[in-house]
Short mmCIF file of C-alpha atoms in Angstrom, two decimals:
data_model
loop_
_atom_site.label_atom_id
_atom_site.label_comp_id
_atom_site.label_asym_id
_atom_site.label_seq_id
_atom_site.Cartn_x
_atom_site.Cartn_y
_atom_site.Cartn_z
CA MET A 10 107.46 92.83 62.47
CA SER A 11 109.07 96.18 63.32
CA SER A 12 108.19 97.57 59.88
CA ASP A 13 104.55 96.52 60.21
CA LEU A 14 104.30 97.94 63.72
CA LEU A 15 106.00 101.18 62.72
CA ASP A 16 103.64 101.59 59.76
CA ALA A 17 100.62 100.87 61.96
CA LEU A 18 101.69 103.43 64.58
CA THR A 19 102.33 106.05 61.90
CA ALA A 20 98.89 105.45 60.36
CA LEU A 21 97.19 105.68 63.75
CA GLU A 22 99.00 108.90 64.52
CA GLN A 23 97.74 110.44 61.27
CA GLN A 24 94.22 109.03 61.13
CA LYS A 25 93.17 108.79 64.77
CA GLY A 26 95.31 111.51 66.28
CA ILE A 27 96.94 109.07 68.74
CA SER A 28 100.50 110.07 69.61
CA ARG A 29 103.12 107.44 68.74
CA GLU A 30 104.86 108.03 72.06
CA VAL A 31 101.61 107.33 73.92
CA LEU A 32 101.17 104.07 72.00
CA VAL A 33 104.76 102.97 72.62
CA GLU A 34 104.41 103.63 76.36
CA ALA A 35 101.16 101.64 76.43
CA ILE A 36 102.74 98.74 74.54
CA GLU A 37 105.75 98.65 76.84
CA ALA A 38 103.51 98.63 79.92
CA ALA A 39 101.46 95.80 78.44
CA LEU A 40 104.60 93.83 77.63
CA VAL A 41 105.69 94.04 81.27
CA THR A 42 102.35 92.56 82.31
CA ALA A 43 102.60 89.87 79.60
CA TYR A 44 106.10 88.92 80.74
CA LYS A 45 105.07 88.52 84.37
CA ARG A 46 101.93 86.57 83.47
CA ASN A 47 103.45 84.20 80.89
CA PHE A 48 106.76 83.55 82.62
CA ASN A 49 105.50 83.52 86.20
CA GLN A 50 107.81 86.31 87.25
CA ALA A 51 107.22 88.62 90.20
CA GLN A 52 110.36 90.68 89.78
CA ASN A 53 110.45 94.33 88.80
CA VAL A 54 111.11 94.59 85.06
CA ARG A 55 111.26 97.15 82.26
CA VAL A 56 110.68 96.53 78.57
CA ASP A 57 112.54 98.53 75.95
CA LEU A 58 110.71 98.64 72.60
CA ASN A 59 112.94 99.77 69.73
CA LEU A 60 110.89 100.50 66.63
CA GLU A 61 113.91 101.04 64.41
CA ASN A 62 115.39 97.55 64.67
CA GLY A 63 112.33 95.71 65.96
CA SER A 64 113.94 94.60 69.22
CA MET A 65 111.98 94.06 72.41
CA ILE A 66 114.30 93.66 75.38
CA VAL A 67 113.24 92.83 78.93
CA TYR A 68 115.38 94.15 81.77
CA SER A 69 115.08 93.10 85.39
CA ARG A 70 115.44 96.00 87.83
CA LYS A 71 116.88 95.50 91.30
CA ASP A 72 117.63 98.05 93.99
CA VAL A 73 121.19 97.98 95.30
CA VAL A 74 121.03 97.61 99.11
CA GLU A 75 123.26 96.81 102.08
CA GLU A 76 121.15 93.86 103.22
CA VAL A 77 118.88 91.89 100.86
CA GLU A 78 115.33 91.18 102.08
CA ASP A 79 113.80 90.07 98.74
CA ASP A 80 116.22 88.77 96.10
CA ARG A 81 113.62 89.23 93.38
CA LEU A 82 113.62 93.00 93.89
CA GLN A 83 116.99 93.68 95.56
CA ILE A 84 120.69 92.91 95.17
CA SER A 85 123.47 93.37 97.67
CA VAL A 86 126.01 96.08 97.03
CA GLU A 87 128.77 93.44 97.02
CA ASP A 88 127.13 91.41 94.26
CA ALA A 89 126.38 94.57 92.30
CA LYS A 90 130.01 95.68 92.46
CA GLU A 91 131.06 92.32 90.99
CA ILE A 92 129.01 93.24 87.93
CA ASN A 93 130.15 96.86 87.88
CA PRO A 94 132.36 98.43 90.58
CA ALA A 95 130.59 101.78 90.04
CA TYR A 96 127.36 100.62 91.73
CA GLU A 97 126.51 102.16 95.10
CA VAL A 98 123.70 101.68 97.62
CA GLY A 99 120.57 103.30 96.25
CA ASP A 100 121.34 102.61 92.58
CA VAL A 101 119.17 100.43 90.35
CA LEU A 102 120.83 97.53 88.57
CA GLU A 103 119.36 96.41 85.26
CA GLN A 104 120.05 93.04 83.60
CA GLU A 105 118.59 91.63 80.43
CA VAL A 106 116.21 88.73 81.06
CA THR A 107 114.48 88.52 77.69
CA PRO A 108 112.99 85.00 77.25
CA ARG A 109 113.88 83.14 74.07
CA ASN A 110 110.29 82.99 72.75
CA PHE A 111 109.23 86.41 73.99
CA GLY A 112 108.88 87.84 70.46
CA ARG A 113 105.68 85.91 69.69
CA ILE A 114 104.03 86.95 72.95
CA ALA A 115 105.22 90.53 72.46
CA ALA A 116 103.74 90.73 68.96
CA GLN A 117 100.36 89.44 70.14
CA THR A 118 100.37 91.83 73.12
CA ALA A 119 101.30 94.81 70.94
CA LYS A 120 98.42 94.03 68.59
CA GLN A 121 95.96 93.86 71.49
CA VAL A 122 97.18 97.17 72.93
CA VAL A 123 96.99 98.96 69.59
CA THR A 124 93.47 97.63 69.00
CA GLN A 125 92.38 98.75 72.46
CA ARG A 126 93.90 102.20 72.07
CA VAL A 127 92.24 102.65 68.69
CA ARG A 128 88.89 101.76 70.23
CA GLU A 129 89.48 104.19 73.10
CA ALA A 130 90.52 106.93 70.67
CA GLU A 131 87.43 106.44 68.55
CA ARG A 132 85.23 106.58 71.65
CA GLY A 133 87.02 109.73 72.71
CA LEU A 134 86.43 111.38 69.34
CA ILE A 135 82.75 110.43 69.43
CA PHE A 136 82.46 111.77 72.97
CA GLU A 137 84.04 115.09 71.99
CA GLU A 138 81.73 115.35 68.99
CA PHE A 139 78.55 114.81 70.97
CA VAL A 140 79.52 116.65 74.15
CA ASP A 141 79.81 119.74 71.95
CA ARG A 142 76.22 119.12 70.79
CA THR A 143 74.71 119.11 74.27
CA ASP A 144 71.59 121.33 74.32
CA ASP A 145 71.08 120.83 70.60
CA ILE A 146 68.61 118.95 68.38
CA VAL A 147 69.65 115.84 66.47
CA ASN A 148 67.85 113.53 64.07
CA GLY A 149 67.86 109.83 64.81
CA ILE A 150 66.23 106.52 64.01
CA ILE A 151 64.37 104.54 66.67
CA GLU A 152 66.01 101.12 67.01
CA ARG A 153 64.54 99.32 70.01
CA GLN A 154 63.14 99.78 73.48
CA ASP A 155 63.02 98.12 76.87
CA SER A 156 61.19 98.85 80.11
CA ARG A 157 63.37 101.86 80.88
CA ASN A 158 64.58 103.43 77.64
CA ILE A 159 63.98 103.85 73.95
CA TYR A 160 67.24 103.52 72.02
CA ILE A 161 67.86 105.84 69.10
CA SER A 162 70.64 105.55 66.53
CA LEU A 163 72.46 108.84 65.96
CA GLY A 164 74.85 107.29 63.45
CA LYS A 165 78.10 106.84 65.39
CA VAL A 166 76.44 106.31 68.75
CA GLU A 167 73.23 105.00 70.27
CA ALA A 168 71.30 107.46 72.45
CA ALA A 169 68.92 106.61 75.28
CA LEU A 170 65.51 108.27 75.66
CA PRO A 171 64.47 107.55 79.27
CA VAL A 172 60.83 107.08 80.27
CA ASN A 173 60.73 110.42 82.10
CA GLU A 174 61.93 112.19 78.94
CA GLN A 175 59.25 110.65 76.72
CA ILE A 176 56.04 112.48 75.84
CA GLN A 177 53.12 110.70 77.41
CA GLY A 178 50.95 109.09 74.74
CA GLU A 179 53.53 109.52 71.97
CA VAL A 180 54.09 106.36 69.93
CA TYR A 181 57.68 105.42 69.13
CA LYS A 182 57.79 102.99 66.20
CA PRO A 183 61.01 101.13 65.39
CA GLN A 184 62.87 102.41 62.29
CA SER A 185 60.93 105.68 62.31
CA ARG A 186 62.82 108.99 62.29
CA ILE A 187 62.65 111.26 65.32
CA ARG A 188 64.04 114.59 66.52
CA VAL A 189 65.42 114.64 70.04
CA TYR A 190 67.21 117.09 72.32
CA ILE A 191 70.59 116.11 73.81
CA THR A 192 70.56 116.75 77.55
CA LYS A 193 73.68 114.91 78.71
CA VAL A 194 76.76 113.13 77.35
CA GLU A 195 78.77 110.92 79.72
CA ARG A 196 81.92 108.80 79.46
CA THR A 197 81.42 105.13 80.29
CA THR A 198 83.50 101.97 79.98
CA ARG A 199 81.45 101.05 76.93
CA GLY A 200 81.91 104.40 75.25
CA PRO A 201 80.00 107.69 75.36
CA GLN A 202 76.44 107.53 76.73
CA VAL A 203 74.10 110.10 75.16
CA ILE A 204 70.87 110.97 76.98
CA VAL A 205 68.15 112.66 74.93
CA SER A 206 64.73 114.15 75.60
CA ARG A 207 61.40 114.88 73.93
CA THR A 208 60.01 116.80 76.90
CA HIS A 209 62.77 119.34 77.60
CA PRO A 210 61.84 123.03 77.01
CA GLY A 211 65.10 123.31 75.09
CA LEU A 212 63.59 121.16 72.33
CA LEU A 213 60.90 123.78 71.79
CA ARG A 214 63.50 126.56 71.78
CA ARG A 215 65.62 124.81 69.14
CA LEU A 216 62.61 124.07 66.96
CA PHE A 217 61.69 127.75 66.93
CA GLU A 218 65.30 128.67 66.11
CA MET A 219 65.15 126.29 63.15
CA GLU A 220 61.78 127.47 61.86
CA VAL A 221 62.00 131.21 62.55
CA PRO A 222 64.94 132.97 60.82
CA GLU A 223 64.41 136.09 62.95
CA ILE A 224 65.18 134.07 66.10
CA TYR A 225 68.22 132.38 64.57
CA GLU A 226 69.57 135.77 63.45
CA GLY A 227 68.93 137.37 66.85
CA ILE A 228 66.30 139.84 65.63
CA VAL A 229 63.72 138.15 67.84
CA GLU A 230 64.70 136.72 71.23
CA ILE A 231 63.02 133.91 73.15
CA LYS A 232 62.79 135.22 76.69
CA SER A 233 61.18 132.29 78.51
CA ILE A 234 59.45 128.96 77.94
CA ALA A 235 56.94 127.05 80.06
CA ARG A 236 56.10 123.58 78.85
CA GLU A 237 53.90 120.66 79.77
CA ALA A 238 55.15 118.32 77.09
CA GLY A 239 52.60 116.72 74.81
CA ASP A 240 49.81 118.98 75.98
CA ARG A 241 50.55 122.69 75.96
CA SER A 242 53.39 125.21 76.06
CA LYS A 243 53.82 128.95 76.35
CA ILE A 244 56.71 130.91 74.91
CA SER A 245 57.47 134.61 75.36
CA VAL A 246 59.34 136.51 72.64
CA TYR A 247 60.74 139.99 72.24
CA ALA A 248 61.90 142.00 69.21
CA HIS A 249 64.83 144.34 69.70
CA ASN A 250 63.60 146.36 66.72
CA GLU A 251 60.27 148.07 67.42
CA GLU A 252 59.28 147.66 63.77
CA VAL A 253 59.44 143.87 64.01
CA ASP A 254 56.37 141.93 65.18
CA ALA A 255 57.96 139.26 67.37
CA VAL A 256 54.79 137.19 67.79
CA GLY A 257 53.89 137.45 64.11
CA ALA A 258 57.37 136.33 63.07
CA CYS A 259 57.02 133.18 65.18
CA VAL A 260 53.48 132.44 63.99
CA GLY A 261 54.37 132.93 60.33
CA ALA A 262 52.16 133.53 57.33
CA LYS A 263 48.81 131.84 57.94
CA GLY A 264 50.38 130.17 60.97
CA ALA A 265 52.78 128.08 58.87
CA ARG A 266 55.83 128.36 61.13
CA VAL A 267 54.16 127.53 64.42
CA GLN A 268 52.09 124.81 62.78
CA THR A 269 55.26 123.05 61.63
CA ILE A 270 56.43 122.92 65.25
CA VAL A 271 53.01 121.81 66.46
CA ASN A 272 53.15 118.95 63.95
CA GLU A 273 56.65 117.98 65.07
CA LEU A 274 55.35 117.75 68.65
CA ASN A 275 52.28 115.76 67.58
CA GLY A 276 49.68 118.44 68.22
CA GLU A 277 51.09 120.08 71.35
CA LYS A 278 49.37 123.47 71.70
CA ILE A 279 51.68 126.48 71.72
CA ASP A 280 50.85 129.97 73.01
CA ILE A 281 53.20 132.66 71.70
CA VAL A 282 53.08 135.87 73.72
CA GLU A 283 55.01 139.12 73.72
CA TRP A 284 57.48 139.62 76.55
CA SER A 285 57.52 142.89 78.49
CA GLU A 286 59.69 144.14 81.30
CA ASP A 287 56.49 145.52 82.86
CA PRO A 288 55.02 142.65 84.93
CA VAL A 289 51.50 144.06 84.47
CA VAL A 290 51.70 143.78 80.70
CA PHE A 291 53.71 140.52 80.71
CA VAL A 292 51.34 138.67 83.05
CA ALA A 293 48.36 139.90 81.04
CA ASN A 294 49.96 138.64 77.83
CA ALA A 295 50.95 135.32 79.44
CA LEU A 296 47.33 134.48 80.30
CA SER A 297 46.44 134.45 76.60
CA PRO A 298 44.00 133.49 75.13
CA SER A 299 42.02 134.93 78.04
CA LYS A 300 41.25 138.65 78.12
CA VAL A 301 42.66 140.39 81.21
CA LEU A 302 41.07 143.47 82.78
CA ASP A 303 43.62 144.21 85.47
CA VAL A 304 46.89 142.99 86.97
CA GLN A 305 47.86 144.18 90.43
CA VAL A 306 51.47 143.57 91.44
CA ASN A 307 52.98 142.84 94.85
CA GLU A 308 56.72 143.37 94.30
CA GLU A 309 57.77 142.12 97.74
CA GLU A 310 56.08 138.73 97.39
CA LYS A 311 56.54 138.65 93.58
CA SER A 312 52.87 137.89 93.22
CA THR A 313 50.01 139.29 91.14
CA THR A 314 46.24 139.49 91.40
CA VAL A 315 44.62 139.24 87.97
CA VAL A 316 41.08 140.33 87.19
CA VAL A 317 39.31 138.77 84.19
CA PRO A 318 35.74 139.06 82.84
CA ASP A 319 33.31 136.69 84.56
CA TYR A 320 32.68 134.71 81.39
CA GLN A 321 36.43 134.14 80.84
CA LEU A 322 37.34 132.96 84.34
CA SER A 323 37.47 129.29 83.38
CA LEU A 324 39.43 130.11 80.21
CA ALA A 325 42.00 132.11 82.19
CA ILE A 326 42.46 129.30 84.69
CA GLY A 327 42.35 126.55 82.06
CA LYS A 328 41.66 122.86 82.45
CA ARG A 329 43.01 121.66 85.79
CA GLY A 330 44.57 125.13 86.20
CA GLN A 331 46.95 124.58 83.30
CA ASN A 332 46.73 128.02 81.68
CA ALA A 333 47.36 129.83 84.97
CA ARG A 334 50.11 127.38 85.93
CA LEU A 335 51.98 127.83 82.64
CA ALA A 336 51.58 131.61 82.79
CA ALA A 337 53.13 131.61 86.28
CA LYS A 338 56.08 129.51 85.06
CA LEU A 339 56.53 131.71 82.02
CA THR A 340 56.58 134.99 83.92
CA GLY A 341 58.11 133.88 87.21
CA TRP A 342 55.27 135.58 89.11
CA LYS A 343 52.63 134.00 91.31
CA ILE A 344 49.20 134.54 89.78
CA ASP A 345 45.88 134.73 91.66
CA ILE A 346 42.94 135.01 89.23
CA LYS A 347 39.64 136.64 90.24
CA SER A 348 36.47 137.30 88.29
CA GLU A 349 35.39 140.88 87.66
CA THR A 350 32.37 140.51 89.96
CA ASP A 351 34.46 139.20 92.86
CA ALA A 352 37.09 141.89 92.33
CA ARG A 353 34.48 144.68 92.42
CA GLU A 354 32.96 143.23 95.58
CA LEU A 355 36.42 143.21 97.18
CA GLY A 356 36.96 146.79 96.06
CA ILE A 357 40.18 146.02 94.17
CA TYR A 358 38.89 146.79 90.67
CA PRO A 359 39.29 149.03 88.72
CA SER A 360 42.81 150.32 89.39
CA GLU A 361 45.59 152.24 87.66
CA SER A 362 46.97 149.07 86.06
CA SER A 363 43.60 148.27 84.45
CA ARG A 364 43.88 151.45 82.40
CA LEU A 365 47.42 150.47 81.39
CA ILE A 366 46.20 147.11 80.11
CA GLN A 367 43.35 148.74 78.19
CA ALA A 368 45.79 151.13 76.50
CA GLN A 369 48.05 148.20 75.62
CA GLU A 370 45.17 146.29 74.04
CA ASP A 371 44.12 149.31 72.00
CA ASP A 372 47.64 149.68 70.56
CA ASN A 373 48.19 146.02 69.66
CA ASP A 374 46.96 144.16 66.61
CA SER A 375 45.73 140.57 66.76
CA LEU A 376 48.39 137.97 67.55
CA TYR A 377 47.34 135.93 64.54
CA ASP A 378 46.51 136.55 60.91
CA GLU A 379 42.92 137.59 60.48
CA ASP A 380 42.44 135.15 57.61
CA VAL A 381 43.29 132.14 59.77
CA GLU A 382 41.01 130.52 62.30
CA TYR A 383 42.77 129.07 65.35
CA ASP A 384 40.81 126.46 67.26
CA LEU A 385 43.66 125.54 69.62
CA TYR A 386 41.74 126.82 72.63
CA GLN A 387 38.17 125.78 71.89
CA ASP A 388 38.30 123.05 74.55
CA ASP A 389 39.89 125.13 77.32
CA GLU A 390 36.64 126.27 78.88
CA GLU A 391 34.86 123.74 81.03
#
């Protein structure tokens, strides 16, 4: 038995990274419990496991005291001195109490402990692997669902896609492949629990990093994302090199790059706008596809008043205010949109910032290739 156990511990140490000393300590602790349970003993004991000769010896441990209150845990100093005159009050006396048939129980207990530790080690390795992948995209296969979650196989572990992380209206068919974003990895008694999302803005960020080499290489930076999953998103980008067209890099030739992401998200509309440190320019860009005539900034309240042509008021606001709401999330500024007629009546248009916007529009090319028609916004006006 000792040879088999020694070989098993050596293999576990090499393959699973479980220290032999840790396993031996766990086995000895389990043997103490097995001894007390199988032999109806309440005394304090210690088990010595010797891997070299295969011996498993049980020692009872009693405190040497002046007056005995519990003979299962204590021994008088007089009785202790009869065993060995060197014992004094405060010492611990150990005596072998190994049962005759303890070997069989010990072997079974050792096997159970090793099996449990292997399972715990494997769970630990899986946890470490996936906790390092938090905030990343993974591919999985949809397995099943209940009233709360959709369960997705990620190979070594099953991930949960909660209802609030599912895109409304998206169909999740069993055995179909799906890309999800890992939001959280937790330790549980049943192993690591991985929580994933289809609605998190991080999913959109990772998809762009995968599809746009300039983003992955750091040439183009994603500055902010505003997303209403399954419907529409806005993303602001910035190129550190003035010669690089950040928006064009994300759109791709004939819109190929952004269209791949749109397809992955089942038709979710995506506005790609250029980031600017100037809130006037940034807010104007964020309200794309609407044309903006003027942006007036209130720094103290971090709010803006935006003037748009009369005929584009509904486009700037969007259905149920979605375009304006996403632009506000994207920029971090409050946005109050007014038509040109109302702004002139209030005497707030034109202003200095309106000339800045006009100059910006004159300098910029179209966001999209001229040869491609984009109908993503044809239904935004009511």
